[in-house]
Amino acid sequence: MSLTICKKCEKIFPAGSANCPYCGALIAKKAMQIEKKGITNVLVGLVMLACLLFLLVLNTTKKTEPRGVLLHSCTVSNCPTGTGAVTASSEQEPYYTCKSRELSDYANYVMGLMLAQVNFAGSSSKITSKTGEPDVSQAQKPMLDAYRARAGVSTFEGALSKCYRGLGNMDVSVIENPKSGDSILVRSLSNPNEKFWLPRGKLDLRE
């Protein structure tokens, strides 16, 4: 509510009256000026608040942005030796790192099958007792057998005993990116002695 002051009796009262309710002095013109000024001040204040909020959001974004903008994964880039990249992982899409390309290809292929069955069926995969792998169709079985044979293991658990759960947001450098297979060999930048294979799709390039 806008207020005004009567110049004659110097009493304060709500603006909008043509005359002072205390002494009867004419104040309509002055009250309108004060009311308009009040509205203008509110609008100016809102604009300034919006500007401050914008600057605050912009400043926060600059402080929390990653070291570089993620461009794309090594599935769509050549990623030659020496390429700097970062690992990508989440609770919904985990992956494994292994000491050999064949183990990585197999372990992550099986993990992909499990995730696909959960996403499409909405429930956990039916696991076979012989290999510990998800139950697949006859059309998929030859490929799964081939992955397992190349890895040199007889069960999925056997592969996992030689692999590790992959981490996200690790800075790495590409050592080897063979044309065949699904995996790529990288070295950790924080620990140069640590080398491992992981799926190409779990390696993102930075700007």
PDB file of N, CA and C in Angstrom, residues 10-94:
ATOM      1  N   GLU A  10       0.974  17.396   8.090  1.00  0.00           N
ATOM      2  CA  GLU A  10       2.114  16.494   8.221  1.00  0.00           C
ATOM      3  C   GLU A  10       1.749  15.125   8.795  1.00  0.00           C
ATOM      4  N   LYS A  11       0.525  14.703   8.527  1.00  0.00           N
ATOM      5  CA  LYS A  11       0.109  13.376   8.963  1.00  0.00           C
ATOM      6  C   LYS A  11       0.200  12.389   7.792  1.00  0.00           C
ATOM      7  N   ILE A  12       0.499  11.140   8.119  1.00  0.00           N
ATOM      8  CA  ILE A  12       0.657  10.087   7.101  1.00  0.00           C
ATOM      9  C   ILE A  12      -0.647   9.309   6.980  1.00  0.00           C
ATOM     10  N   PHE A  13      -1.021   8.987   5.737  1.00  0.00           N
ATOM     11  CA  PHE A  13      -2.248   8.229   5.493  1.00  0.00           C
ATOM     12  C   PHE A  13      -2.124   7.543   4.143  1.00  0.00           C
ATOM     13  N   PRO A  14      -2.963   6.527   3.848  1.00  0.00           N
ATOM     14  CA  PRO A  14      -2.892   5.820   2.563  1.00  0.00           C
ATOM     15  C   PRO A  14      -3.131   6.761   1.392  1.00  0.00           C
ATOM     16  N   ALA A  15      -2.331   6.592   0.336  1.00  0.00           N
ATOM     17  CA  ALA A  15      -2.480   7.428  -0.851  1.00  0.00           C
ATOM     18  C   ALA A  15      -3.731   7.025  -1.617  1.00  0.00           C
ATOM     19  N   GLY A  16      -4.251   7.941  -2.429  1.00  0.00           N
ATOM     20  CA  GLY A  16      -5.416   7.648  -3.246  1.00  0.00           C
ATOM     21  C   GLY A  16      -6.566   8.596  -2.968  1.00  0.00           C
ATOM     22  N   SER A  17      -6.572   9.233  -1.805  1.00  0.00           N
ATOM     23  CA  SER A  17      -7.631  10.188  -1.480  1.00  0.00           C
ATOM     24  C   SER A  17      -7.332  11.534  -2.126  1.00  0.00           C
ATOM     25  N   ALA A  18      -8.402  12.248  -2.503  1.00  0.00           N
ATOM     26  CA  ALA A  18      -8.231  13.573  -3.118  1.00  0.00           C
ATOM     27  C   ALA A  18      -7.904  14.623  -2.077  1.00  0.00           C
ATOM     28  N   ASN A  19      -8.334  14.367  -0.847  1.00  0.00           N
ATOM     29  CA  ASN A  19      -8.089  15.322   0.228  1.00  0.00           C
ATOM     30  C   ASN A  19      -7.550  14.607   1.444  1.00  0.00           C
ATOM     31  N   CYS A  20      -6.850  15.340   2.285  1.00  0.00           N
ATOM     32  CA  CYS A  20      -6.327  14.790   3.535  1.00  0.00           C
ATOM     33  C   CYS A  20      -7.499  14.459   4.449  1.00  0.00           C
ATOM     34  N   PRO A  21      -7.574  13.226   4.978  1.00  0.00           N
ATOM     35  CA  PRO A  21      -8.689  12.841   5.854  1.00  0.00           C
ATOM     36  C   PRO A  21      -8.639  13.533   7.213  1.00  0.00           C
ATOM     37  N   TYR A  22      -7.510  14.210   7.526  1.00  0.00           N
ATOM     38  CA  TYR A  22      -7.378  14.865   8.814  1.00  0.00           C
ATOM     39  C   TYR A  22      -7.700  16.361   8.765  1.00  0.00           C
ATOM     40  N   CYS A  23      -7.169  17.033   7.724  1.00  0.00           N
ATOM     41  CA  CYS A  23      -7.384  18.476   7.652  1.00  0.00           C
ATOM     42  C   CYS A  23      -8.134  18.923   6.409  1.00  0.00           C
ATOM     43  N   GLY A  24      -8.363  18.012   5.472  1.00  0.00           N
ATOM     44  CA  GLY A  24      -9.117  18.337   4.275  1.00  0.00           C
ATOM     45  C   GLY A  24      -8.318  18.990   3.163  1.00  0.00           C
ATOM     46  N   ALA A  25      -6.985  19.097   3.327  1.00  0.00           N
ATOM     47  CA  ALA A  25      -6.166  19.736   2.288  1.00  0.00           C
ATOM     48  C   ALA A  25      -6.163  18.896   1.020  1.00  0.00           C
ATOM     49  N   LEU A  26      -6.063  19.579  -0.151  1.00  0.00           N
ATOM     50  CA  LEU A  26      -6.040  18.895  -1.445  1.00  0.00           C
ATOM     51  C   LEU A  26      -4.678  18.239  -1.642  1.00  0.00           C
ATOM     52  N   ILE A  27      -4.658  16.904  -1.842  1.00  0.00           N
ATOM     53  CA  ILE A  27      -3.367  16.194  -1.970  1.00  0.00           C
ATOM     54  C   ILE A  27      -3.380  15.169  -3.114  1.00  0.00           C
ATOM     55  N   ALA A  28      -4.438  15.172  -3.912  1.00  0.00           N
ATOM     56  CA  ALA A  28      -4.576  14.139  -4.946  1.00  0.00           C
ATOM     57  C   ALA A  28      -3.389  14.120  -5.893  1.00  0.00           C
ATOM     58  N   LYS A  29      -2.953  15.259  -6.347  1.00  0.00           N
ATOM     59  CA  LYS A  29      -1.850  15.322  -7.317  1.00  0.00           C
ATOM     60  C   LYS A  29      -0.570  14.782  -6.723  1.00  0.00           C
ATOM     61  N   LYS A  30      -0.285  15.183  -5.462  1.00  0.00           N
ATOM     62  CA  LYS A  30       0.931  14.725  -4.803  1.00  0.00           C
ATOM     63  C   LYS A  30       0.896  13.229  -4.550  1.00  0.00           C
ATOM     64  N   ALA A  31      -0.300  12.719  -4.146  1.00  0.00           N
ATOM     65  CA  ALA A  31      -0.433  11.287  -3.869  1.00  0.00           C
ATOM     66  C   ALA A  31      -0.196  10.461  -5.103  1.00  0.00           C
ATOM     67  N   MET A  32      -0.737  10.928  -6.240  1.00  0.00           N
ATOM     68  CA  MET A  32      -0.528  10.199  -7.496  1.00  0.00           C
ATOM     69  C   MET A  32       0.939  10.151  -7.863  1.00  0.00           C
ATOM     70  N   GLN A  33       1.650  11.268  -7.618  1.00  0.00           N
ATOM     71  CA  GLN A  33       3.069  11.301  -7.938  1.00  0.00           C
ATOM     72  C   GLN A  33       3.845  10.297  -7.081  1.00  0.00           C
ATOM     73  N   ILE A  34       3.471  10.270  -5.792  1.00  0.00           N
ATOM     74  CA  ILE A  34       4.161   9.344  -4.887  1.00  0.00           C
ATOM     75  C   ILE A  34       3.876   7.895  -5.265  1.00  0.00           C
ATOM     76  N   GLU A  35       2.601   7.608  -5.620  1.00  0.00           N
ATOM     77  CA  GLU A  35       2.214   6.253  -5.988  1.00  0.00           C
ATOM     78  C   GLU A  35       2.939   5.810  -7.250  1.00  0.00           C
ATOM     79  N   LYS A  36       2.999   6.709  -8.242  1.00  0.00           N
ATOM     80  CA  LYS A  36       3.695   6.376  -9.479  1.00  0.00           C
ATOM     81  C   LYS A  36       5.182   6.127  -9.221  1.00  0.00           C
ATOM     82  N   LYS A  37       5.734   6.976  -8.342  1.00  0.00           N
ATOM     83  CA  LYS A  37       7.142   6.818  -8.016  1.00  0.00           C
ATOM     84  C   LYS A  37       7.395   5.473  -7.336  1.00  0.00           C
ATOM     85  N   GLY A  38       6.436   5.078  -6.456  1.00  0.00           N
ATOM     86  CA  GLY A  38       6.569   3.795  -5.774  1.00  0.00           C
ATOM     87  C   GLY A  38       6.534   2.629  -6.740  1.00  0.00           C
ATOM     88  N   ILE A  39       5.621   2.671  -7.725  1.00  0.00           N
ATOM     89  CA  ILE A  39       5.528   1.609  -8.730  1.00  0.00           C
ATOM     90  C   ILE A  39       6.807   1.541  -9.553  1.00  0.00           C
ATOM     91  N   THR A  40       7.315   2.734  -9.927  1.00  0.00           N
ATOM     92  CA  THR A  40       8.554   2.769 -10.707  1.00  0.00           C
ATOM     93  C   THR A  40       9.709   2.159  -9.931  1.00  0.00           C
ATOM     94  N   ASN A  41       9.786   2.491  -8.646  1.00  0.00           N
ATOM     95  CA  ASN A  41      10.862   1.929  -7.817  1.00  0.00           C
ATOM     96  C   ASN A  41      10.766   0.415  -7.715  1.00  0.00           C
ATOM     97  N   VAL A  42       9.540  -0.119  -7.619  1.00  0.00           N
ATOM     98  CA  VAL A  42       9.347  -1.573  -7.554  1.00  0.00           C
ATOM     99  C   VAL A  42       9.825  -2.241  -8.834  1.00  0.00           C
ATOM    100  N   LEU A  43       9.455  -1.651  -9.983  1.00  0.00           N
ATOM    101  CA  LEU A  43       9.863  -2.218 -11.265  1.00  0.00           C
ATOM    102  C   LEU A  43      11.372  -2.193 -11.428  1.00  0.00           C
ATOM    103  N   VAL A  44      11.990  -1.068 -11.052  1.00  0.00           N
ATOM    104  CA  VAL A  44      13.451  -0.965 -11.139  1.00  0.00           C
ATOM    105  C   VAL A  44      14.106  -2.000 -10.238  1.00  0.00           C
ATOM    106  N   GLY A  45      13.530  -2.174  -9.033  1.00  0.00           N
ATOM    107  CA  GLY A  45      14.074  -3.162  -8.109  1.00  0.00           C
ATOM    108  C   GLY A  45      14.004  -4.577  -8.646  1.00  0.00           C
ATOM    109  N   LEU A  46      12.872  -4.900  -9.301  1.00  0.00           N
ATOM    110  CA  LEU A  46      12.716  -6.236  -9.878  1.00  0.00           C
ATOM    111  C   LEU A  46      13.721  -6.490 -10.987  1.00  0.00           C
ATOM    112  N   VAL A  47      13.940  -5.471 -11.828  1.00  0.00           N
ATOM    113  CA  VAL A  47      14.913  -5.607 -12.914  1.00  0.00           C
ATOM    114  C   VAL A  47      16.311  -5.824 -12.351  1.00  0.00           C
ATOM    115  N   MET A  48      16.668  -5.049 -11.331  1.00  0.00           N
ATOM    116  CA  MET A  48      17.997  -5.197 -10.724  1.00  0.00           C
ATOM    117  C   MET A  48      18.156  -6.564 -10.077  1.00  0.00           C
ATOM    118  N   LEU A  49      17.076  -7.066  -9.422  1.00  0.00           N
ATOM    119  CA  LEU A  49      17.127  -8.397  -8.810  1.00  0.00           C
ATOM    120  C   LEU A  49      17.323  -9.482  -9.853  1.00  0.00           C
ATOM    121  N   ALA A  50      16.630  -9.352 -10.989  1.00  0.00           N
ATOM    122  CA  ALA A  50      16.778 -10.327 -12.067  1.00  0.00           C
ATOM    123  C   ALA A  50      18.207 -10.331 -12.594  1.00  0.00           C
ATOM    124  N   CYS A  51      18.802  -9.141 -12.736  1.00  0.00           N
ATOM    125  CA  CYS A  51      20.185  -9.041 -13.217  1.00  0.00           C
ATOM    126  C   CYS A  51      21.161  -9.691 -12.240  1.00  0.00           C
ATOM    127  N   LEU A  52      20.932  -9.449 -10.939  1.00  0.00           N
ATOM    128  CA  LEU A  52      21.803 -10.046  -9.927  1.00  0.00           C
ATOM    129  C   LEU A  52      21.712 -11.563  -9.924  1.00  0.00           C
ATOM    130  N   LEU A  53      20.488 -12.093 -10.068  1.00  0.00           N
ATOM    131  CA  LEU A  53      20.309 -13.543 -10.118  1.00  0.00           C
ATOM    132  C   LEU A  53      21.002 -14.149 -11.333  1.00  0.00           C
ATOM    133  N   PHE A  54      20.903 -13.470 -12.465  1.00  0.00           N
ATOM    134  CA  PHE A  54      21.557 -13.948 -13.686  1.00  0.00           C
ATOM    135  C   PHE A  54      23.066 -14.007 -13.499  1.00  0.00           C
ATOM    136  N   LEU A  55      23.646 -12.931 -12.915  1.00  0.00           N
ATOM    137  CA  LEU A  55      25.089 -12.898 -12.690  1.00  0.00           C
ATOM    138  C   LEU A  55      25.524 -13.975 -11.701  1.00  0.00           C
ATOM    139  N   LEU A  56      24.671 -14.232 -10.679  1.00  0.00           N
ATOM    140  CA  LEU A  56      24.992 -15.265  -9.698  1.00  0.00           C
ATOM    141  C   LEU A  56      25.023 -16.644 -10.333  1.00  0.00           C
ATOM    142  N   VAL A  57      24.017 -16.951 -11.168  1.00  0.00           N
ATOM    143  CA  VAL A  57      23.966 -18.244 -11.862  1.00  0.00           C
ATOM    144  C   VAL A  57      25.146 -18.391 -12.801  1.00  0.00           C
ATOM    145  N   LEU A  58      25.478 -17.316 -13.522  1.00  0.00           N
ATOM    146  CA  LEU A  58      26.594 -17.358 -14.460  1.00  0.00           C
ATOM    147  C   LEU A  58      27.902 -17.600 -13.741  1.00  0.00           C
ATOM    148  N   ASN A  59      28.093 -16.939 -12.613  1.00  0.00           N
ATOM    149  CA  ASN A  59      29.317 -17.095 -11.838  1.00  0.00           C
ATOM    150  C   ASN A  59      29.432 -18.495 -11.254  1.00  0.00           C
ATOM    151  N   THR A  60      28.322 -19.045 -10.777  1.00  0.00           N
ATOM    152  CA  THR A  60      28.314 -20.409 -10.229  1.00  0.00           C
ATOM    153  C   THR A  60      28.642 -21.426 -11.297  1.00  0.00           C
ATOM    154  N   THR A  61      28.092 -21.225 -12.499  1.00  0.00           N
ATOM    155  CA  THR A  61      28.358 -22.140 -13.616  1.00  0.00           C
ATOM    156  C   THR A  61      29.825 -22.148 -13.973  1.00  0.00           C
ATOM    157  N   LYS A  62      30.450 -20.977 -13.972  1.00  0.00           N
ATOM    158  CA  LYS A  62      31.865 -20.891 -14.317  1.00  0.00           C
ATOM    159  C   LYS A  62      32.731 -21.604 -13.303  1.00  0.00           C
ATOM    160  N   LYS A  63      32.314 -21.544 -12.022  1.00  0.00           N
ATOM    161  CA  LYS A  63      33.123 -22.168 -10.977  1.00  0.00           C
ATOM    162  C   LYS A  63      33.012 -23.675 -10.995  1.00  0.00           C
ATOM    163  N   THR A  64      31.861 -24.222 -11.413  1.00  0.00           N
ATOM    164  CA  THR A  64      31.632 -25.660 -11.328  1.00  0.00           C
ATOM    165  C   THR A  64      31.760 -26.381 -12.656  1.00  0.00           C
ATOM    166  N   GLU A  65      32.039 -25.662 -13.744  1.00  0.00           N
ATOM    167  CA  GLU A  65      32.126 -26.336 -15.030  1.00  0.00           C
ATOM    168  C   GLU A  65      33.347 -27.237 -15.068  1.00  0.00           C
ATOM    169  N   PRO A  66      33.332 -28.348 -15.820  1.00  0.00           N
ATOM    170  CA  PRO A  66      34.458 -29.277 -15.872  1.00  0.00           C
ATOM    171  C   PRO A  66      35.665 -28.647 -16.532  1.00  0.00           C
ATOM    172  N   ARG A  67      36.791 -29.356 -16.457  1.00  0.00           N
ATOM    173  CA  ARG A  67      38.030 -28.835 -17.015  1.00  0.00           C
ATOM    174  C   ARG A  67      37.933 -28.630 -18.519  1.00  0.00           C
ATOM    175  N   GLY A  68      37.024 -29.304 -19.163  1.00  0.00           N
ATOM    176  CA  GLY A  68      36.818 -29.137 -20.591  1.00  0.00           C
ATOM    177  C   GLY A  68      35.444 -29.646 -20.956  1.00  0.00           C
ATOM    178  N   VAL A  69      34.937 -29.224 -22.074  1.00  0.00           N
ATOM    179  CA  VAL A  69      33.612 -29.656 -22.492  1.00  0.00           C
ATOM    180  C   VAL A  69      33.702 -31.037 -23.132  1.00  0.00           C
ATOM    181  N   LEU A  70      32.851 -31.967 -22.697  1.00  0.00           N
ATOM    182  CA  LEU A  70      32.840 -33.299 -23.275  1.00  0.00           C
ATOM    183  C   LEU A  70      32.282 -33.225 -24.690  1.00  0.00           C
ATOM    184  N   LEU A  71      33.008 -33.765 -25.657  1.00  0.00           N
ATOM    185  CA  LEU A  71      32.590 -33.686 -27.044  1.00  0.00           C
ATOM    186  C   LEU A  71      31.873 -34.949 -27.493  1.00  0.00           C
ATOM    187  N   HIS A  72      32.557 -36.073 -27.505  1.00  0.00           N
ATOM    188  CA  HIS A  72      31.946 -37.324 -27.943  1.00  0.00           C
ATOM    189  C   HIS A  72      32.818 -38.478 -27.494  1.00  0.00           C
ATOM    190  N   SER A  73      32.298 -39.681 -27.606  1.00  0.00           N
ATOM    191  CA  SER A  73      33.053 -40.847 -27.160  1.00  0.00           C
ATOM    192  C   SER A  73      33.955 -41.361 -28.262  1.00  0.00           C
ATOM    193  N   CYS A  74      34.822 -42.291 -27.888  1.00  0.00           N
ATOM    194  CA  CYS A  74      35.761 -42.868 -28.854  1.00  0.00           C
ATOM    195  C   CYS A  74      35.093 -43.849 -29.800  1.00  0.00           C
ATOM    196  N   THR A  75      33.789 -44.025 -29.686  1.00  0.00           N
ATOM    197  CA  THR A  75      33.076 -44.845 -30.669  1.00  0.00           C
ATOM    198  C   THR A  75      32.863 -44.076 -31.971  1.00  0.00           C
ATOM    199  N   VAL A  76      32.925 -42.744 -31.911  1.00  0.00           N
ATOM    200  CA  VAL A  76      32.730 -41.928 -33.116  1.00  0.00           C
ATOM    201  C   VAL A  76      33.968 -41.103 -33.444  1.00  0.00           C
ATOM    202  N   SER A  77      35.043 -41.330 -32.718  1.00  0.00           N
ATOM    203  CA  SER A  77      36.300 -40.637 -32.975  1.00  0.00           C
ATOM    204  C   SER A  77      37.418 -41.656 -33.106  1.00  0.00           C
ATOM    205  N   ASN A  78      38.471 -41.291 -33.831  1.00  0.00           N
ATOM    206  CA  ASN A  78      39.589 -42.215 -34.019  1.00  0.00           C
ATOM    207  C   ASN A  78      40.329 -42.491 -32.714  1.00  0.00           C
ATOM    208  N   CYS A  79      40.451 -41.476 -31.862  1.00  0.00           N
ATOM    209  CA  CYS A  79      41.141 -41.609 -30.576  1.00  0.00           C
ATOM    210  C   CYS A  79      42.497 -42.297 -30.734  1.00  0.00           C
ATOM    211  N   PRO A  80      43.423 -41.701 -31.461  1.00  0.00           N
ATOM    212  CA  PRO A  80      44.743 -42.315 -31.640  1.00  0.00           C
ATOM    213  C   PRO A  80      45.566 -42.283 -30.362  1.00  0.00           C
ATOM    214  N   THR A  81      46.710 -42.938 -30.384  1.00  0.00           N
ATOM    215  CA  THR A  81      47.612 -42.973 -29.235  1.00  0.00           C
ATOM    216  C   THR A  81      47.959 -41.554 -28.791  1.00  0.00           C
ATOM    217  N   GLY A  82      47.875 -41.327 -27.489  1.00  0.00           N
ATOM    218  CA  GLY A  82      48.173 -40.007 -26.945  1.00  0.00           C
ATOM    219  C   GLY A  82      46.953 -39.132 -26.731  1.00  0.00           C
ATOM    220  N   THR A  83      45.796 -39.575 -27.197  1.00  0.00           N
ATOM    221  CA  THR A  83      44.575 -38.788 -27.025  1.00  0.00           C
ATOM    222  C   THR A  83      44.206 -38.699 -25.545  1.00  0.00           C
ATOM    223  N   GLY A  84      43.933 -37.493 -25.074  1.00  0.00           N
ATOM    224  CA  GLY A  84      43.483 -37.300 -23.699  1.00  0.00           C
ATOM    225  C   GLY A  84      41.980 -37.486 -23.619  1.00  0.00           C
ATOM    226  N   ALA A  85      41.514 -38.171 -22.597  1.00  0.00           N
ATOM    227  CA  ALA A  85      40.076 -38.441 -22.479  1.00  0.00           C
ATOM    228  C   ALA A  85      39.709 -38.614 -21.015  1.00  0.00           C
ATOM    229  N   VAL A  86      38.428 -38.844 -20.770  1.00  0.00           N
ATOM    230  CA  VAL A  86      37.938 -39.063 -19.411  1.00  0.00           C
ATOM    231  C   VAL A  86      36.944 -40.209 -19.435  1.00  0.00           C
ATOM    232  N   THR A  87      36.999 -41.064 -18.415  1.00  0.00           N
ATOM    233  CA  THR A  87      36.095 -42.213 -18.355  1.00  0.00           C
ATOM    234  C   THR A  87      34.694 -41.775 -17.961  1.00  0.00           C
ATOM    235  N   ALA A  88      33.713 -42.502 -18.447  1.00  0.00           N
ATOM    236  CA  ALA A  88      32.309 -42.174 -18.169  1.00  0.00           C
ATOM    237  C   ALA A  88      31.618 -43.381 -17.566  1.00  0.00           C
ATOM    238  N   SER A  89      30.991 -43.178 -16.405  1.00  0.00           N
ATOM    239  CA  SER A  89      30.289 -44.277 -15.745  1.00  0.00           C
ATOM    240  C   SER A  89      29.162 -43.725 -14.893  1.00  0.00           C
ATOM    241  N   SER A  90      28.160 -44.552 -14.626  1.00  0.00           N
ATOM    242  CA  SER A  90      27.055 -44.181 -13.749  1.00  0.00           C
ATOM    243  C   SER A  90      26.491 -45.449 -13.135  1.00  0.00           C
ATOM    244  N   GLU A  91      25.634 -45.289 -12.124  1.00  0.00           N
ATOM    245  CA  GLU A  91      25.017 -46.446 -11.485  1.00  0.00           C
ATOM    246  C   GLU A  91      24.134 -47.210 -12.462  1.00  0.00           C
ATOM    247  N   GLN A  92      23.532 -46.491 -13.402  1.00  0.00           N
ATOM    248  CA  GLN A  92      22.645 -47.121 -14.381  1.00  0.00           C
ATOM    249  C   GLN A  92      23.411 -47.779 -15.521  1.00  0.00           C
ATOM    250  N   GLU A  93      24.616 -47.312 -15.816  1.00  0.00           N
ATOM    251  CA  GLU A  93      25.393 -47.852 -16.929  1.00  0.00           C
ATOM    252  C   GLU A  93      26.843 -48.094 -16.494  1.00  0.00           C
ATOM    253  N   PRO A  94      27.077 -49.106 -15.664  1.00  0.00           N
ATOM    254  CA  PRO A  94      28.437 -49.412 -15.214  1.00  0.00           C
ATOM    255  C   PRO A  94      29.248 -50.108 -16.310  1.00  0.00           C
TER     256      PRO A  94
END
